[in-house]
PDB file of C-alpha atoms in Angstrom:
ATOM      1  CA  MET D   1     177.589 237.684 117.627  1.00  0.00           C
ATOM      2  CA  LYS D   2     177.764 234.323 115.859  1.00  0.00           C
ATOM      3  CA  THR D   3     180.857 232.170 116.234  1.00  0.00           C
ATOM      4  CA  ARG D   4     182.115 230.444 113.110  1.00  0.00           C
ATOM      5  CA  TYR D   5     184.254 227.286 113.201  1.00  0.00           C
ATOM      6  CA  SER D   6     186.280 225.992 110.258  1.00  0.00           C
ATOM      7  CA  PHE D   7     188.900 223.288 109.753  1.00  0.00           C
ATOM      8  CA  GLY D   8     192.394 224.091 108.533  1.00  0.00           C
ATOM      9  CA  GLY D   9     193.565 220.789 107.123  1.00  0.00           C
ATOM     10  CA  ASP D  10     193.405 217.882 109.564  1.00  0.00           C
ATOM     11  CA  GLU D  11     195.242 219.486 112.500  1.00  0.00           C
ATOM     12  CA  HIS D  12     193.889 223.030 112.865  1.00  0.00           C
ATOM     13  CA  ILE D  13     190.541 224.581 113.788  1.00  0.00           C
ATOM     14  CA  PHE D  14     189.971 228.301 113.230  1.00  0.00           C
ATOM     15  CA  VAL D  15     187.408 229.971 115.499  1.00  0.00           C
ATOM     16  CA  GLU D  16     186.054 233.374 114.449  1.00  0.00           C
ATOM     17  CA  MET D  17     183.993 235.305 117.002  1.00  0.00           C
ATOM     18  CA  ASP D  18     182.690 237.908 114.586  1.00  0.00           C
ATOM     19  CA  GLU D  19     183.314 239.126 111.038  1.00  0.00           C
ATOM     20  CA  GLU D  20     184.192 242.582 112.331  1.00  0.00           C
ATOM     21  CA  MET D  21     186.545 243.653 115.067  1.00  0.00           C
ATOM     22  CA  SER D  22     184.992 244.727 118.363  1.00  0.00           C
ATOM     23  CA  LEU D  23     186.029 244.640 121.996  1.00  0.00           C
ATOM     24  CA  ASP D  24     183.171 242.251 122.731  1.00  0.00           C
ATOM     25  CA  ALA D  25     184.531 239.840 120.120  1.00  0.00           C
ATOM     26  CA  PHE D  26     188.059 240.237 121.481  1.00  0.00           C
ATOM     27  CA  PHE D  27     187.000 239.478 125.059  1.00  0.00           C
ATOM     28  CA  LYS D  28     185.042 236.427 123.969  1.00  0.00           C
ATOM     29  CA  SER D  29     188.059 235.198 121.999  1.00  0.00           C
ATOM     30  CA  LEU D  30     190.329 235.861 124.983  1.00  0.00           C
ATOM     31  CA  SER D  31     187.958 233.979 127.300  1.00  0.00           C
ATOM     32  CA  MET D  32     187.792 231.010 124.936  1.00  0.00           C
ATOM     33  CA  THR D  33     191.555 230.741 124.502  1.00  0.00           C
ATOM     34  CA  THR D  34     191.929 230.871 128.281  1.00  0.00           C
ATOM     35  CA  ALA D  35     189.282 228.161 128.646  1.00  0.00           C
ATOM     36  CA  VAL D  36     191.004 225.961 126.041  1.00  0.00           C
ATOM     37  CA  ARG D  37     194.321 226.204 127.879  1.00  0.00           C
ATOM     38  CA  GLU D  38     192.730 225.533 131.268  1.00  0.00           C
ATOM     39  CA  ALA D  39     190.776 222.544 129.894  1.00  0.00           C
ATOM     40  CA  ASP D  40     194.104 220.883 129.058  1.00  0.00           C
ATOM     41  CA  ILE D  41     192.533 218.931 126.190  1.00  0.00           C
ATOM     42  CA  ASP D  42     194.627 215.921 125.260  1.00  0.00           C
ATOM     43  CA  GLY D  43     196.100 216.462 121.805  1.00  0.00           C
ATOM     44  CA  VAL D  44     196.136 220.266 121.759  1.00  0.00           C
ATOM     45  CA  THR D  45     199.636 221.446 120.896  1.00  0.00           C
ATOM     46  CA  GLU D  46     199.175 225.195 120.381  1.00  0.00           C
ATOM     47  CA  VAL D  47     196.594 227.980 120.806  1.00  0.00           C
ATOM     48  CA  CYS D  48     197.194 231.093 118.711  1.00  0.00           C
ATOM     49  CA  PRO D  49     195.002 234.166 119.495  1.00  0.00           C
ATOM     50  CA  ALA D  50     194.224 236.957 117.008  1.00  0.00           C
ATOM     51  CA  ASN D  51     192.106 240.143 116.958  1.00  0.00           C
ATOM     52  CA  ALA D  52     188.657 238.574 117.294  1.00  0.00           C
ATOM     53  CA  SER D  53     189.500 234.951 116.599  1.00  0.00           C
ATOM     54  CA  PHE D  54     191.952 232.193 117.426  1.00  0.00           C
ATOM     55  CA  GLN D  55     193.341 228.991 115.976  1.00  0.00           C
ATOM     56  CA  VAL D  56     193.955 225.698 117.716  1.00  0.00           C
ATOM     57  CA  LYS D  57     196.545 223.212 116.535  1.00  0.00           C
ATOM     58  CA  PHE D  58     196.063 219.618 117.601  1.00  0.00           C
ATOM     59  CA  ASP D  59     197.438 216.147 116.980  1.00  0.00           C
ATOM     60  CA  PRO D  60     194.799 214.167 114.987  1.00  0.00           C
ATOM     61  CA  ASP D  61     196.404 210.913 116.151  1.00  0.00           C
ATOM     62  CA  ARG D  62     195.454 211.809 119.732  1.00  0.00           C
ATOM     63  CA  ILE D  63     192.082 213.504 119.164  1.00  0.00           C
ATOM     64  CA  LYS D  64     189.824 213.278 116.123  1.00  0.00           C
ATOM     65  CA  PRO D  65     189.014 216.583 114.366  1.00  0.00           C
ATOM     66  CA  ASP D  66     185.273 216.225 115.018  1.00  0.00           C
ATOM     67  CA  ASP D  67     185.946 215.534 118.698  1.00  0.00           C
ATOM     68  CA  MET D  68     188.210 218.591 118.868  1.00  0.00           C
ATOM     69  CA  LEU D  69     185.452 220.678 117.322  1.00  0.00           C
ATOM     70  CA  ALA D  70     182.951 219.392 119.886  1.00  0.00           C
ATOM     71  CA  GLU D  71     185.334 220.264 122.742  1.00  0.00           C
ATOM     72  CA  LEU D  72     185.667 223.845 121.492  1.00  0.00           C
ATOM     73  CA  LYS D  73     181.933 224.339 121.016  1.00  0.00           C
ATOM     74  CA  ALA D  74     181.327 223.083 124.540  1.00  0.00           C
ATOM     75  CA  LEU D  75     183.618 225.821 125.865  1.00  0.00           C
ATOM     76  CA  GLU D  76     181.820 228.625 124.032  1.00  0.00           C
ATOM     77  CA  HIS D  77     179.152 229.007 126.723  1.00  0.00           C
ATOM     78  CA  THR D  78     181.904 229.459 129.313  1.00  0.00           C
ATOM     79  CA  ALA D  79     183.383 232.269 127.243  1.00  0.00           C
ATOM     80  CA  GLU D  80     180.041 234.026 126.805  1.00  0.00           C
ATOM     81  CA  SER D  81     179.409 234.147 130.540  1.00  0.00           C
ATOM     82  CA  ALA D  82     182.965 235.107 131.505  1.00  0.00           C
ATOM     83  CA  GLU D  83     183.530 238.389 133.353  1.00  0.00           C
ATOM     84  CA  LYS D  84     184.759 241.042 130.944  1.00  0.00           C
ATOM     85  CA  ARG D  85     187.492 242.484 133.099  1.00  0.00           C
ATOM     86  CA  LEU D  86     191.208 242.387 132.496  1.00  0.00           C
ATOM     87  CA  ASN D  87     194.116 243.203 134.788  1.00  0.00           C
ATOM     88  CA  THR D  88     196.601 244.768 132.425  1.00  0.00           C
ATOM     89  CA  ARG D  89     198.910 247.768 131.993  1.00  0.00           C
ATOM     90  CA  ILE D  90     198.864 251.083 130.150  1.00  0.00           C
ATOM     91  CA  VAL D  91     202.058 252.239 128.449  1.00  0.00           C
ATOM     92  CA  GLU D  92     202.990 255.690 127.160  1.00  0.00           C
ATOM     93  CA  PHE D  93     204.647 255.580 123.736  1.00  0.00           C
ATOM     94  CA  PRO D  94     206.259 258.714 122.270  1.00  0.00           C
ATOM     95  CA  VAL D  95     205.664 259.264 118.535  1.00  0.00           C
ATOM     96  CA  TYR D  96     207.434 261.672 116.210  1.00  0.00           C
ATOM     97  CA  TYR D  97     204.645 262.369 113.731  1.00  0.00           C
ATOM     98  CA  GLN D  98     205.532 263.595 110.202  1.00  0.00           C
ATOM     99  CA  ASP D  99     209.129 262.480 110.655  1.00  0.00           C
ATOM    100  CA  PRO D 100     211.601 262.691 107.744  1.00  0.00           C
ATOM    101  CA  TRP D 101     212.300 258.946 107.512  1.00  0.00           C
ATOM    102  CA  THR D 102     208.792 257.666 106.915  1.00  0.00           C
ATOM    103  CA  HIS D 103     208.133 260.698 104.690  1.00  0.00           C
ATOM    104  CA  GLU D 104     211.113 259.848 102.482  1.00  0.00           C
ATOM    105  CA  THR D 105     209.935 256.253 102.286  1.00  0.00           C
ATOM    106  CA  LEU D 106     206.312 257.034 101.442  1.00  0.00           C
ATOM    107  CA  MET D 107     207.399 259.443  98.699  1.00  0.00           C
ATOM    108  CA  ARG D 108     209.401 256.615  97.076  1.00  0.00           C
ATOM    109  CA  PHE D 109     206.239 254.529  96.845  1.00  0.00           C
ATOM    110  CA  ARG D 110     203.596 257.043  95.700  1.00  0.00           C
ATOM    111  CA  ASP D 111     202.879 254.914  92.610  1.00  0.00           C
ATOM    112  CA  ARG D 112     201.493 252.254  94.987  1.00  0.00           C
ATOM    113  CA  HIS D 113     199.207 254.643  96.851  1.00  0.00           C
ATOM    114  CA  GLN D 114     195.558 255.619  96.400  1.00  0.00           C
ATOM    115  CA  ASP D 115     196.497 259.307  96.213  1.00  0.00           C
ATOM    116  CA  PRO D 116     199.998 259.982  94.825  1.00  0.00           C
ATOM    117  CA  SER D 117     199.504 263.754  95.113  1.00  0.00           C
ATOM    118  CA  GLY D 118     200.062 264.010  98.875  1.00  0.00           C
ATOM    119  CA  SER D 119     201.412 262.200 101.917  1.00  0.00           C
ATOM    120  CA  ASP D 120     199.828 259.291 103.788  1.00  0.00           C
ATOM    121  CA  LEU D 121     198.673 261.708 106.503  1.00  0.00           C
ATOM    122  CA  ASP D 122     197.171 264.083 103.914  1.00  0.00           C
ATOM    123  CA  TYR D 123     195.131 261.183 102.542  1.00  0.00           C
ATOM    124  CA  ALA D 124     194.117 259.837 105.977  1.00  0.00           C
ATOM    125  CA  ALA D 125     192.985 263.262 107.191  1.00  0.00           C
ATOM    126  CA  ARG D 126     190.921 263.924 104.066  1.00  0.00           C
ATOM    127  CA  ILE D 127     189.038 260.622 103.916  1.00  0.00           C
ATOM    128  CA  ASN D 128     188.256 260.794 107.640  1.00  0.00           C
ATOM    129  CA  GLY D 129     186.733 264.261 107.315  1.00  0.00           C
ATOM    130  CA  PHE D 130     189.415 266.333 109.038  1.00  0.00           C
ATOM    131  CA  ASN D 131     190.318 269.792 107.759  1.00  0.00           C
ATOM    132  CA  THR D 132     194.011 269.471 108.561  1.00  0.00           C
ATOM    133  CA  VAL D 133     196.651 266.825 109.166  1.00  0.00           C
ATOM    134  CA  GLU D 134     197.133 268.249 112.656  1.00  0.00           C
ATOM    135  CA  GLU D 135     193.485 267.523 113.506  1.00  0.00           C
ATOM    136  CA  PHE D 136     193.889 263.922 112.355  1.00  0.00           C
ATOM    137  CA  ILE D 137     197.084 263.503 114.406  1.00  0.00           C
ATOM    138  CA  THR D 138     195.246 264.814 117.482  1.00  0.00           C
ATOM    139  CA  ALA D 139     192.478 262.243 116.930  1.00  0.00           C
ATOM    140  CA  HIS D 140     195.124 259.524 116.599  1.00  0.00           C
ATOM    141  CA  HIS D 141     196.767 260.221 119.966  1.00  0.00           C
ATOM    142  CA  SER D 142     193.909 261.661 122.044  1.00  0.00           C
ATOM    143  CA  ALA D 143     192.395 258.314 123.073  1.00  0.00           C
ATOM    144  CA  PRO D 144     194.172 255.141 124.250  1.00  0.00           C
ATOM    145  CA  TRP D 145     194.616 252.021 122.142  1.00  0.00           C
ATOM    146  CA  PHE D 146     194.008 248.365 122.961  1.00  0.00           C
ATOM    147  CA  VAL D 147     196.548 245.731 121.830  1.00  0.00           C
ATOM    148  CA  SER D 148     194.290 243.064 120.345  1.00  0.00           C
ATOM    149  CA  MET D 149     197.049 240.786 119.038  1.00  0.00           C
ATOM    150  CA  VAL D 150     200.799 240.581 118.487  1.00  0.00           C
ATOM    151  CA  GLY D 151     202.171 239.001 115.355  1.00  0.00           C
ATOM    152  CA  PHE D 152     202.434 239.086 111.559  1.00  0.00           C
ATOM    153  CA  VAL D 153     206.122 239.759 112.182  1.00  0.00           C
ATOM    154  CA  SER D 154     207.739 239.216 115.573  1.00  0.00           C
ATOM    155  CA  GLY D 155     206.659 241.766 118.148  1.00  0.00           C
ATOM    156  CA  LEU D 156     204.301 243.824 115.952  1.00  0.00           C
ATOM    157  CA  PRO D 157     201.211 244.981 117.915  1.00  0.00           C
ATOM    158  CA  PHE D 158     197.806 245.482 116.325  1.00  0.00           C
ATOM    159  CA  LEU D 159     196.138 248.399 118.102  1.00  0.00           C
ATOM    160  CA  TYR D 160     192.406 249.145 118.274  1.00  0.00           C
ATOM    161  CA  GLN D 161     191.426 252.627 119.449  1.00  0.00           C
ATOM    162  CA  LEU D 162     189.125 252.905 122.452  1.00  0.00           C
ATOM    163  CA  VAL D 163     186.489 255.232 120.991  1.00  0.00           C
ATOM    164  CA  GLU D 164     182.863 254.854 120.001  1.00  0.00           C
ATOM    165  CA  ARG D 165     182.314 253.355 116.558  1.00  0.00           C
ATOM    166  CA  LYS D 166     181.380 256.623 114.819  1.00  0.00           C
ATOM    167  CA  LYS D 167     184.706 258.156 115.896  1.00  0.00           C
ATOM    168  CA  GLN D 168     186.766 255.183 114.701  1.00  0.00           C
ATOM    169  CA  LEU D 169     189.521 256.193 112.296  1.00  0.00           C
ATOM    170  CA  GLU D 170     189.641 254.052 109.164  1.00  0.00           C
ATOM    171  CA  VAL D 171     192.285 254.144 106.450  1.00  0.00           C
ATOM    172  CA  PRO D 172     192.793 251.472 103.755  1.00  0.00           C
ATOM    173  CA  LYS D 173     196.170 249.894 103.155  1.00  0.00           C
ATOM    174  CA  TYR D 174     198.276 250.823 100.127  1.00  0.00           C
ATOM    175  CA  VAL D 175     196.944 249.592  96.771  1.00  0.00           C
ATOM    176  CA  ARG D 176     200.196 247.614  96.443  1.00  0.00           C
ATOM    177  CA  PRO D 177     202.528 246.939  99.377  1.00  0.00           C
ATOM    178  CA  ARG D 178     205.845 248.727  99.751  1.00  0.00           C
ATOM    179  CA  THR D 179     209.112 246.824  99.772  1.00  0.00           C
ATOM    180  CA  ASP D 180     210.430 249.032 102.577  1.00  0.00           C
ATOM    181  CA  THR D 181     209.164 250.414 105.881  1.00  0.00           C
ATOM    182  CA  PRO D 182     211.431 251.998 108.542  1.00  0.00           C
ATOM    183  CA  LYS D 183     211.774 250.135 111.816  1.00  0.00           C
ATOM    184  CA  GLN D 184     209.360 251.374 114.509  1.00  0.00           C
ATOM    185  CA  THR D 185     207.069 253.123 112.040  1.00  0.00           C
ATOM    186  CA  VAL D 186     203.610 253.894 113.418  1.00  0.00           C
ATOM    187  CA  GLY D 187     201.248 252.718 110.687  1.00  0.00           C
ATOM    188  CA  TYR D 188     197.546 252.366 109.972  1.00  0.00           C
ATOM    189  CA  GLY D 189     195.448 249.931 107.970  1.00  0.00           C
ATOM    190  CA  GLY D 190     191.678 249.419 108.156  1.00  0.00           C
ATOM    191  CA  CYS D 191     190.680 250.145 111.767  1.00  0.00           C
ATOM    192  CA  PHE D 192     194.063 249.153 113.207  1.00  0.00           C
ATOM    193  CA  SER D 193     197.158 251.119 114.035  1.00  0.00           C
ATOM    194  CA  CYS D 194     200.445 249.253 114.486  1.00  0.00           C
ATOM    195  CA  ILE D 195     204.124 249.698 115.238  1.00  0.00           C
ATOM    196  CA  TYR D 196     206.464 247.984 112.773  1.00  0.00           C
ATOM    197  CA  SER D 197     208.917 246.075 114.944  1.00  0.00           C
ATOM    198  CA  VAL D 198     211.481 245.559 112.162  1.00  0.00           C
ATOM    199  CA  ARG D 199     212.380 247.179 108.854  1.00  0.00           C
ATOM    200  CA  GLY D 200     210.768 245.487 105.879  1.00  0.00           C
ATOM    201  CA  ALA D 201     207.842 245.308 103.504  1.00  0.00           C
ATOM    202  CA  GLY D 202     204.480 246.747 104.494  1.00  0.00           C
ATOM    203  CA  GLY D 203     201.188 248.099 103.269  1.00  0.00           C
ATOM    204  CA  TYR D 204     199.932 250.250 106.154  1.00  0.00           C
ATOM    205  CA  GLN D 205     199.812 254.041 105.846  1.00  0.00           C
ATOM    206  CA  MET D 206     202.792 255.655 107.613  1.00  0.00           C
ATOM    207  CA  PHE D 207     202.162 258.463 110.125  1.00  0.00           C
ATOM    208  CA  GLY D 208     205.310 258.694 112.241  1.00  0.00           C
ATOM    209  CA  ILE D 209     207.973 256.796 114.121  1.00  0.00           C
ATOM    210  CA  THR D 210     208.754 255.942 117.754  1.00  0.00           C
ATOM    211  CA  PRO D 211     212.266 255.914 119.227  1.00  0.00           C
ATOM    212  CA  VAL D 212     211.309 253.097 121.621  1.00  0.00           C
ATOM    213  CA  THR D 213     212.481 249.583 120.718  1.00  0.00           C
ATOM    214  CA  ILE D 214     209.681 246.995 120.877  1.00  0.00           C
ATOM    215  CA  PHE D 215     211.490 243.872 119.648  1.00  0.00           C
ATOM    216  CA  ASP D 216     215.032 242.776 120.500  1.00  0.00           C
ATOM    217  CA  PRO D 217     215.936 239.171 119.586  1.00  0.00           C
ATOM    218  CA  LYS D 218     219.311 239.571 121.334  1.00  0.00           C
ATOM    219  CA  GLN D 219     217.633 240.931 124.486  1.00  0.00           C
ATOM    220  CA  GLU D 220     220.261 243.625 124.926  1.00  0.00           C
ATOM    221  CA  THR D 221     217.736 246.435 125.497  1.00  0.00           C
ATOM    222  CA  SER D 222     217.434 247.071 129.234  1.00  0.00           C
ATOM    223  CA  TYR D 223     213.627 246.680 129.462  1.00  0.00           C
ATOM    224  CA  LEU D 224     213.568 243.650 127.100  1.00  0.00           C
ATOM    225  CA  ARG D 225     216.038 241.413 128.934  1.00  0.00           C
ATOM    226  CA  ASP D 226     213.276 239.278 130.427  1.00  0.00           C
ATOM    227  CA  PHE D 227     211.447 238.840 127.116  1.00  0.00           C
ATOM    228  CA  LEU D 228     212.391 239.894 123.579  1.00  0.00           C
ATOM    229  CA  VAL D 229     208.887 241.208 122.685  1.00  0.00           C
ATOM    230  CA  PHE D 230     207.507 244.254 124.503  1.00  0.00           C
ATOM    231  CA  PHE D 231     203.756 243.991 123.828  1.00  0.00           C
ATOM    232  CA  LYS D 232     201.192 241.377 124.732  1.00  0.00           C
ATOM    233  CA  PRO D 233     197.445 241.171 123.961  1.00  0.00           C
ATOM    234  CA  GLY D 234     195.398 243.270 126.365  1.00  0.00           C
ATOM    235  CA  ASP D 235     198.034 245.990 126.796  1.00  0.00           C
ATOM    236  CA  LEU D 236     196.828 249.588 126.558  1.00  0.00           C
ATOM    237  CA  VAL D 237     198.833 252.251 124.751  1.00  0.00           C
ATOM    238  CA  LYS D 238     198.793 256.048 125.006  1.00  0.00           C
ATOM    239  CA  PHE D 239     200.581 257.691 122.076  1.00  0.00           C
ATOM    240  CA  THR D 240     202.257 261.003 122.948  1.00  0.00           C
ATOM    241  CA  PRO D 241     203.471 263.348 120.187  1.00  0.00           C
ATOM    242  CA  ILE D 242     207.095 264.491 120.449  1.00  0.00           C
ATOM    243  CA  SER D 243     209.411 266.856 118.554  1.00  0.00           C
ATOM    244  CA  ARG D 244     212.584 265.983 116.645  1.00  0.00           C
ATOM    245  CA  GLU D 245     214.663 267.092 119.618  1.00  0.00           C
ATOM    246  CA  GLU D 246     212.671 264.876 121.980  1.00  0.00           C
ATOM    247  CA  TYR D 247     212.936 261.980 119.524  1.00  0.00           C
ATOM    248  CA  ASP D 248     216.734 262.295 119.359  1.00  0.00           C
ATOM    249  CA  ALA D 249     217.036 262.533 123.139  1.00  0.00           C
ATOM    250  CA  THR D 250     214.788 259.525 123.770  1.00  0.00           C
ATOM    251  CA  LEU D 251     216.562 257.441 121.126  1.00  0.00           C
ATOM    252  CA  ALA D 252     219.906 258.217 122.761  1.00  0.00           C
ATOM    253  CA  GLU D 253     218.497 257.078 126.127  1.00  0.00           C
ATOM    254  CA  VAL D 254     217.190 253.831 124.605  1.00  0.00           C
ATOM    255  CA  GLN D 255     220.500 253.083 122.897  1.00  0.00           C
ATOM    256  CA  ALA D 256     222.421 253.787 126.109  1.00  0.00           C
ATOM    257  CA  ASN D 257     220.076 251.453 128.058  1.00  0.00           C
ATOM    258  CA  ARG D 258     218.945 254.290 130.298  1.00  0.00           C
ATOM    259  CA  TYR D 259     215.340 254.434 129.065  1.00  0.00           C
ATOM    260  CA  THR D 260     212.416 252.968 130.972  1.00  0.00           C
ATOM    261  CA  PRO D 261     208.954 253.052 129.361  1.00  0.00           C
ATOM    262  CA  ARG D 262     206.227 254.683 131.454  1.00  0.00           C
ATOM    263  CA  VAL D 263     203.992 251.807 132.548  1.00  0.00           C
ATOM    264  CA  ARG D 264     201.153 251.608 135.073  1.00  0.00           C
ATOM    265  CA  GLU D 265     199.060 248.632 136.166  1.00  0.00           C
ATOM    266  CA  VAL D 266     195.330 249.140 135.515  1.00  0.00           C
ATOM    267  CA  GLU D 267     192.087 247.201 135.290  1.00  0.00           C
ATOM    268  CA  PHE D 268     190.118 247.321 132.052  1.00  0.00           C
ATOM    269  CA  ASP D 269     186.397 246.813 132.613  1.00  0.00           C
ATOM    270  CA  LEU D 270     184.482 246.470 129.340  1.00  0.00           C
ATOM    271  CA  GLU D 271     181.088 247.290 130.866  1.00  0.00           C
ATOM    272  CA  ALA D 272     182.425 250.406 132.595  1.00  0.00           C
ATOM    273  CA  PHE D 273     184.123 251.473 129.374  1.00  0.00           C
ATOM    274  CA  ASN D 274     180.940 251.053 127.322  1.00  0.00           C
ATOM    275  CA  ALA D 275     178.950 253.015 129.915  1.00  0.00           C
ATOM    276  CA  ASP D 276     181.250 256.079 129.815  1.00  0.00           C
ATOM    277  CA  MET D 277     183.977 255.869 127.177  1.00  0.00           C
ATOM    278  CA  ASP D 278     185.372 259.386 127.593  1.00  0.00           C
ATOM    279  CA  GLY D 279     185.393 259.210 131.375  1.00  0.00           C
ATOM    280  CA  PHE D 280     186.927 255.745 131.438  1.00  0.00           C
ATOM    281  CA  ASN D 281     189.643 256.796 128.955  1.00  0.00           C
ATOM    282  CA  LYS D 282     190.536 259.840 131.053  1.00  0.00           C
ATOM    283  CA  LYS D 283     190.899 257.576 134.072  1.00  0.00           C
ATOM    284  CA  LEU D 284     193.133 255.174 132.127  1.00  0.00           C
ATOM    285  CA  MET D 285     195.382 257.907 130.778  1.00  0.00           C
ATOM    286  CA  GLY D 286     195.452 259.640 134.135  1.00  0.00           C
ATOM    287  CA  ALA D 287     196.958 256.496 135.655  1.00  0.00           C
ATOM    288  CA  LEU D 288     200.172 257.304 133.792  1.00  0.00           C
ATOM    289  CA  ASN D 289     200.581 260.360 136.016  1.00  0.00           C
ATOM    290  CA  ASP D 290     200.167 258.409 139.251  1.00  0.00           C
ATOM    291  CA  VAL D 291     203.331 258.004 141.266  1.00  0.00           C
TER     292      VAL D 291
END
């Protein structure tokens, strides 16, 4: 893994851990951003983490760009030797796959898709070697997901599935982006799933929708009164398929402020995960059933 540093004008430095996403790259990026904050470097005004990279904003009147670069490179060794464990939480998120709202939307934009003859799920299942859409949906929700970053639009999580590389689902984005995506759509682009926090433009394939609010700028939702964004990097997510009836019931609970997401505190150990991915995932998902 070779770290690449590049300047963004005279007040930003972009640090890329690897050209491809991996949990090793994420943990190194997380360790470096933590080290930058703890170093309290004079002149640093913001640290913005991403999937396997981060960007530092600094005041060039307080620290020269070359000096800022030297400070970051000096912290890289600290990140490489950091323990790859994370105290975090796993959250169960219900998903209504093949819902009517995302289906109506994707049919309006078939001229922007690689395969106008079917749905987004038809295309995703076929190019990933599944015989049916149902098999692809099972693969999508059968293993937990790791929130590697939050952003693009407020509150949107990028989710990386915790499976070995050969089992990784991959689906390209639309050839041309849509001008509409329903709020709380569960989408997919490249190796990342996501949940659209707001209605708007988008290019990810659309697989379903969740009734659970993940972004509330007014902080009126009961479980978002402390902070308007639900997700944070390092969170783990277990998608659970639900029916239309379950979707309607859960949505009514959310809107009435009676809904509480199922959350459990867990420790994610990268070495233990790499040693036994299936066993570690079962343990993670089993934590949701603990009282």
